[in-house]
Short mmCIF file of C-alpha atoms in Angstrom, two decimals:
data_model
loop_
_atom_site.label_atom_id
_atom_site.label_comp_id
_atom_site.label_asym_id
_atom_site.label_seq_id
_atom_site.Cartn_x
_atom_site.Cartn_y
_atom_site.Cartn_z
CA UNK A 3 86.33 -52.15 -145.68
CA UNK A 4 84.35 -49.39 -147.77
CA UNK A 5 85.46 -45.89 -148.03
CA UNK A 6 84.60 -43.39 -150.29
CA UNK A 7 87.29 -40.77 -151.21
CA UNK A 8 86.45 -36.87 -152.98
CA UNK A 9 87.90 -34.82 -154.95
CA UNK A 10 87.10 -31.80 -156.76
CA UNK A 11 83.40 -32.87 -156.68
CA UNK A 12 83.98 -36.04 -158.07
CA UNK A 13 84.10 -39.56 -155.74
CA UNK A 14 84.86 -42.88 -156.00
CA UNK A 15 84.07 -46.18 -153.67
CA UNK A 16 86.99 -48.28 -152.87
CA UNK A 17 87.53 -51.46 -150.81
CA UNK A 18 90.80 -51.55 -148.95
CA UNK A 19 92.42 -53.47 -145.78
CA UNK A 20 93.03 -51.63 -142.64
CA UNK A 21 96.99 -51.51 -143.05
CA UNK A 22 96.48 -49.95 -146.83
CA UNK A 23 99.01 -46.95 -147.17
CA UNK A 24 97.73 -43.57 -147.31
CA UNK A 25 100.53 -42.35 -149.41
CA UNK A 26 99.48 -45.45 -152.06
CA UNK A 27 96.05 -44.18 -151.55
CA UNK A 28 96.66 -40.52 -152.42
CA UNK A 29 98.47 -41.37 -155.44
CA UNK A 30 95.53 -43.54 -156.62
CA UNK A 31 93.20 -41.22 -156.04
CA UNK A 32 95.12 -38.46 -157.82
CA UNK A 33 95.38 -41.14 -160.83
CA UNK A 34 91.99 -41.84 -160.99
CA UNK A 35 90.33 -38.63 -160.20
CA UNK A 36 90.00 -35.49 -162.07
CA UNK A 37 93.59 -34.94 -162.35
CA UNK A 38 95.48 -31.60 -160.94
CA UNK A 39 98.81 -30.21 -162.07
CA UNK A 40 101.94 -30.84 -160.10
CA UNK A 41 101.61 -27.40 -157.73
CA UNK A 42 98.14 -28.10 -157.06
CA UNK A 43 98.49 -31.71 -155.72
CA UNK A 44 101.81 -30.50 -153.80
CA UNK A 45 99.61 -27.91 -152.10
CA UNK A 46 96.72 -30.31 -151.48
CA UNK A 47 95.60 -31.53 -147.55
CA UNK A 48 93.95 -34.65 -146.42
CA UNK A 49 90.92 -34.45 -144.72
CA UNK A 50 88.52 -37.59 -143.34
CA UNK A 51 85.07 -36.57 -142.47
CA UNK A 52 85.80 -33.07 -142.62
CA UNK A 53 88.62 -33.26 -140.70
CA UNK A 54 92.57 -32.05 -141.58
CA UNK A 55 94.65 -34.85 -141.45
CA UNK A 56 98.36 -35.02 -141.55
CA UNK A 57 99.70 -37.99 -142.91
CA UNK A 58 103.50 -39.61 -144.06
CA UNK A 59 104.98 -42.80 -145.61
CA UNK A 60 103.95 -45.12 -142.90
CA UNK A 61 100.50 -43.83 -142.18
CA UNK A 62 98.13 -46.67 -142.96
CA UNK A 63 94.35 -46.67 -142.77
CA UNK A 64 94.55 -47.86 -139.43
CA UNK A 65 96.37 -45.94 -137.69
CA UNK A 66 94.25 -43.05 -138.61
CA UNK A 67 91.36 -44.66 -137.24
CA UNK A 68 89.05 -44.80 -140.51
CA UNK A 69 86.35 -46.93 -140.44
CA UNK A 70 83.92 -48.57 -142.63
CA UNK A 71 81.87 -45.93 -144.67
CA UNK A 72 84.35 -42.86 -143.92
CA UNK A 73 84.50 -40.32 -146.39
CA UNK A 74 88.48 -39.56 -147.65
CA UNK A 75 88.56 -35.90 -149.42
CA UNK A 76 91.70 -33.69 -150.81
CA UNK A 77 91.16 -29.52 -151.08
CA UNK A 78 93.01 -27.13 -150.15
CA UNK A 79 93.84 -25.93 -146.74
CA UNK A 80 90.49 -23.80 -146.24
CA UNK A 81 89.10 -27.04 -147.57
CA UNK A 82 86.36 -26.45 -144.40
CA UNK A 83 85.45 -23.09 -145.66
CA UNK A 84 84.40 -24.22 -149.16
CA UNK A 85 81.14 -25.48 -150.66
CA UNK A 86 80.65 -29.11 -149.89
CA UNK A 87 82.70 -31.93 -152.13
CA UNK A 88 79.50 -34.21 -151.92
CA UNK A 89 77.43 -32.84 -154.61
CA UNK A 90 78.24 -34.88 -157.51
CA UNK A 91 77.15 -38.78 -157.34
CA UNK A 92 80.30 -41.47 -158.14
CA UNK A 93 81.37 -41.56 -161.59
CA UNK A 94 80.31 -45.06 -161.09
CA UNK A 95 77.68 -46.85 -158.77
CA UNK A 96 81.38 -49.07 -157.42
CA UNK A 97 84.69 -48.67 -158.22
CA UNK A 98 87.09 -51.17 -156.76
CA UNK A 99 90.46 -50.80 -155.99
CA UNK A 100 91.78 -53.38 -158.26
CA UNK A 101 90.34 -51.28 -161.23
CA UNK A 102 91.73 -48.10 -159.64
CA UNK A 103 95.61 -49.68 -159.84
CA UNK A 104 95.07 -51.22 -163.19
CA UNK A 105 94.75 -47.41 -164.54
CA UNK A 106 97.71 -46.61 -162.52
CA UNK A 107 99.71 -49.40 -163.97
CA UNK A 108 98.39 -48.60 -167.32
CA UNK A 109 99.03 -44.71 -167.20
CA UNK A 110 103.16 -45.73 -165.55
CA UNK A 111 103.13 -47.86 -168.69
CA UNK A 112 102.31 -45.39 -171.17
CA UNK A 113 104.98 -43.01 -169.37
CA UNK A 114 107.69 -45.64 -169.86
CA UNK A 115 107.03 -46.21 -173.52
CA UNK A 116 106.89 -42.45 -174.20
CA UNK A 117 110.44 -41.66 -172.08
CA UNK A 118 113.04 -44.70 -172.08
CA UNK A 119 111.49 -46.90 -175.20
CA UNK A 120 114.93 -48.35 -175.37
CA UNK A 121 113.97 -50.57 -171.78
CA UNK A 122 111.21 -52.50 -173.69
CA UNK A 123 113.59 -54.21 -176.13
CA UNK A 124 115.57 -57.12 -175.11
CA UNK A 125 119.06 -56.03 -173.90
CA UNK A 126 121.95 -57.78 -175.44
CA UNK A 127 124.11 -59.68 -173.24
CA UNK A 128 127.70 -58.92 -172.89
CA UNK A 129 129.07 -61.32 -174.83
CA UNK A 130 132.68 -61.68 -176.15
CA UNK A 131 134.71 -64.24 -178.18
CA UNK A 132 137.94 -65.86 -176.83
CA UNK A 133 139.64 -69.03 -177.51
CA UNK A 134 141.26 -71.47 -175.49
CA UNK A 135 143.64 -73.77 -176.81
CA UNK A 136 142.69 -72.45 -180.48
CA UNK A 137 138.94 -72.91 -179.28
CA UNK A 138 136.72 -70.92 -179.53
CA UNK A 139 134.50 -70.05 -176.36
CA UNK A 140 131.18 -67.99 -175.58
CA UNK A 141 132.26 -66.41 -172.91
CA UNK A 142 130.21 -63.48 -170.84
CA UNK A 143 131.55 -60.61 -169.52
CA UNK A 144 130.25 -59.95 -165.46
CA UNK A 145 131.21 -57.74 -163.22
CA UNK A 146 128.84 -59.51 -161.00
CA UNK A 147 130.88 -62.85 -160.57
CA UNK A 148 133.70 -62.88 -157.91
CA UNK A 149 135.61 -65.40 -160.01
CA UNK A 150 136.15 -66.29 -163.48
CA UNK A 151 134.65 -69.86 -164.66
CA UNK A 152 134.44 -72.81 -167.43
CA UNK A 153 132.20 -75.18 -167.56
CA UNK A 154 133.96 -79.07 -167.48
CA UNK A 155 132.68 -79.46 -170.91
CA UNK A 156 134.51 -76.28 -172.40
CA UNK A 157 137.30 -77.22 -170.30
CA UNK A 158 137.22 -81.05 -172.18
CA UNK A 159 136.68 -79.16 -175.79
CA UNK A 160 139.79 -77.16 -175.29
CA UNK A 161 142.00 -79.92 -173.98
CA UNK A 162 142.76 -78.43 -170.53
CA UNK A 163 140.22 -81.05 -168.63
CA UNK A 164 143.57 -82.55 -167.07
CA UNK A 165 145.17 -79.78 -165.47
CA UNK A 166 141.62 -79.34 -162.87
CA UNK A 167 142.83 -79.39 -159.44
CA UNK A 168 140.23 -80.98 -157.40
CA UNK A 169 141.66 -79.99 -154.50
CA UNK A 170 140.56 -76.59 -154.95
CA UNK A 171 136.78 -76.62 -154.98
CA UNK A 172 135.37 -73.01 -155.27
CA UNK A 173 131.38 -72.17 -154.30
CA UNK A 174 129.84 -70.58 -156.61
CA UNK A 175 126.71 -68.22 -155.47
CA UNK A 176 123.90 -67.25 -157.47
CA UNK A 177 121.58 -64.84 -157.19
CA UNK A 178 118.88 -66.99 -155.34
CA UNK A 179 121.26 -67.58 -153.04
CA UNK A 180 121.43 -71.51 -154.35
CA UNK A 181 125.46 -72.00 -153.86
CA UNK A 182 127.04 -74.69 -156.30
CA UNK A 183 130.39 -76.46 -155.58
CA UNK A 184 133.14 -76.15 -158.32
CA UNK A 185 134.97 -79.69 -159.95
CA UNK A 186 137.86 -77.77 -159.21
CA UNK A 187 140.45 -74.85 -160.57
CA UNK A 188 142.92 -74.55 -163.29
CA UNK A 189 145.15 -72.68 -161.55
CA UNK A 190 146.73 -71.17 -164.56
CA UNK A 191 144.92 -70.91 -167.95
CA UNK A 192 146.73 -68.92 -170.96
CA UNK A 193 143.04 -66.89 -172.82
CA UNK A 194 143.29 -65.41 -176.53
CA UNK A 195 141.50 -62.44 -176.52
CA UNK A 196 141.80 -60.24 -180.02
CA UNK A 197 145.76 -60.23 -180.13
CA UNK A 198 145.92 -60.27 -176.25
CA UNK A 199 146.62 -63.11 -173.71
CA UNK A 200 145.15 -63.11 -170.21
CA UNK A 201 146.36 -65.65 -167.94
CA UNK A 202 144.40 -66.62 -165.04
CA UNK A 203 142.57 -69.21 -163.32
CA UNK A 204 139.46 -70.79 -164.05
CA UNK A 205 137.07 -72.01 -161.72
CA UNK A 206 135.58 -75.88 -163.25
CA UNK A 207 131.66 -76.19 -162.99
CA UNK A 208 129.11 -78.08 -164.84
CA UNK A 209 127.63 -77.05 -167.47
CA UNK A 210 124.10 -76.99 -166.11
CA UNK A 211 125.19 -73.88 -164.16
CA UNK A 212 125.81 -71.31 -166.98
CA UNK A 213 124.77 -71.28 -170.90
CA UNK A 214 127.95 -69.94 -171.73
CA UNK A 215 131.25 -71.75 -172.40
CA UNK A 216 133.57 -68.88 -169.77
CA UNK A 217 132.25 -66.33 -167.63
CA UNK A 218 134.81 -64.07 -167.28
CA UNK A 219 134.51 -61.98 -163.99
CA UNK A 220 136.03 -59.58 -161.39
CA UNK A 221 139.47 -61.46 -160.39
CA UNK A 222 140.39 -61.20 -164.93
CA UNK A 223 138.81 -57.88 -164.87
CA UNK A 224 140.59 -56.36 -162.03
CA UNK A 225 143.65 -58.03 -163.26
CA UNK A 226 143.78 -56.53 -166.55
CA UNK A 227 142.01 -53.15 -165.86
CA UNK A 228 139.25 -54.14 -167.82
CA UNK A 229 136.69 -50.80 -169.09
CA UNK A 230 133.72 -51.99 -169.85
CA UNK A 231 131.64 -49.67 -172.09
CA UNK A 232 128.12 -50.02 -172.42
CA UNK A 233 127.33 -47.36 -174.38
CA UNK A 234 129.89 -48.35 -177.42
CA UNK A 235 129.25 -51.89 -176.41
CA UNK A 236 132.38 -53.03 -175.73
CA UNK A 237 135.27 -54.09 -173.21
CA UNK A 238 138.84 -53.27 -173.30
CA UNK A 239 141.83 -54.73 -171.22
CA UNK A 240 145.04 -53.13 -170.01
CA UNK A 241 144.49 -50.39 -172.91
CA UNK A 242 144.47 -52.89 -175.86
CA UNK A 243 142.02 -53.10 -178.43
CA UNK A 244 138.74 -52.74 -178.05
CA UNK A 245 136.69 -56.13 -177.99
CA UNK A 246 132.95 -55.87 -179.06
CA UNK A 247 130.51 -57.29 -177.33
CA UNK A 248 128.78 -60.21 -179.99
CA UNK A 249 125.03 -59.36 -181.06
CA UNK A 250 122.73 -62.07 -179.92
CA UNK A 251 122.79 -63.85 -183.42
CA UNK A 252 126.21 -63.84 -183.43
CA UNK A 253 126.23 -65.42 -180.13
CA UNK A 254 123.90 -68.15 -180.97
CA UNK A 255 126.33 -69.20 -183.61
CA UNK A 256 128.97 -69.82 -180.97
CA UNK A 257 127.02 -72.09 -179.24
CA UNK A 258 128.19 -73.16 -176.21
CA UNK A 259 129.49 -76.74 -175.53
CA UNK A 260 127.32 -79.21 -174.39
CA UNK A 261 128.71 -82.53 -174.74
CA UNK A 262 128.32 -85.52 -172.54
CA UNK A 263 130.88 -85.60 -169.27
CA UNK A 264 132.97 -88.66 -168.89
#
């Protein structure tokens, strides 16, 4: 449907579905009209067709009964007792809502770039070299796994392809909810990490799973009190040294291993 919403003399036409938020609409409107200060639009009421209107979070178009052609206006609360808000044409003979959000999106854009730059640069990955063996594996620190893994290919690089026990098969979970059955466990795996050794065991998935070699995850971190720092970009583990997470070109040196499974 058509409505047309006011403010401060100024008006624009939208088309919007019945079930359109009113809270979404107010912010629009606030975006795209003459724009008042932060006390002002607190202090502002809603009023259709003249009429005060009290509105929250799940008020929709709808439910307030607007119809096609309704006129949407914000003023203050003696909004009734001042001049009329229909004196000054549309900034534009049609406005659609699409082009209303796209200034919105634009404007929360600009914000973002001004405030937290940092977020629009690619954030590094936690990664961290270890060795198995003598080997040397990409492995990625994440607090978000349950259980440590290697991929059957790292496990076949570093020699320790023989001690997977398939008779313990953990599922792995990712975060579409796609669940992926493990080869198997080493049940005890020695890792080099700096001049530490954590011992553990590994969880034995294909390769196609993960681009790292290890993913190293709660049950090691837990185990060895593991503080990860984000801000000095690092992890440390039961007070050692400090390991530092690679840089992305270092990473890409230690490529992981992809060779062909038996």
């Amino acid at each position: 449907m058509e409505i047309t919403v006011v403010y401060e003399g100024e008006s624009i036409q939208l088309h919007v579905t019945k079930d359109f938020p009113i809270r979404t609409l107010v912010a629009l409107a606030h975006e795209h009209l003459r724009k008042a200060d932060d006390e002002e639009k607190n202090s502002l009421d809603l009023f259709v067709n003249s009429k005060s209107i009290e509105f929250n979070d799940t008020t929709t178009i709808q439910s307030l009964g607007i119809k096609q052609g309704d006129v949407i206006s914000f003023g203050p609360s003696d909004y009734n007792n001042a001049k009329s808000p229909y004196v000054s044409p549309p900034r534009s003979p049609y406005t659609t809502l699409d082009k209303v959000q796209k200034q919105a999106l634009q404007s929360n854009l600009k914000t973002g770039v001004e405030n937290v730059p940092e977020s629009f640069n690619t954030t590094g990955m936690a990664y961290i070299r270890l060795a198995i063996n003598g080997v040397e594996v990409l492995t990625l620190v994440d607090s978000g796994a349950q259980v440590s893994i290697l991929t059957s290919s790292a496990a076949k690089k570093c020699k320790v392809k023989d001690l997977i026990d398939p008779r313990w098969k953990e599922k792995a979970v990712g975060l579409a909810g796609k669940s992926v059955d493990a080869l198997g466990t080493i049940m005890y795996c020695d890792i080099k990490v700096g001049e530490q050794t954590l011992s553990g065991p590994l969880s034995v998935l294909n390769p196609s799973v993960t681009e790292v070699d290890l993913i190293l995850g709660l049950d090691f971190l837990f185990r060895y009190k593991a503080v990860i720092d984000l801000g000095k970009r690092r992890v440390t583990f039961d007070d050692g040294e400090p390991i530092e997470f690679l840089t992305e070109e270092e990473a890409l040196k230690i490529s992981a291993f992809k060779v062909e499974e038996d």
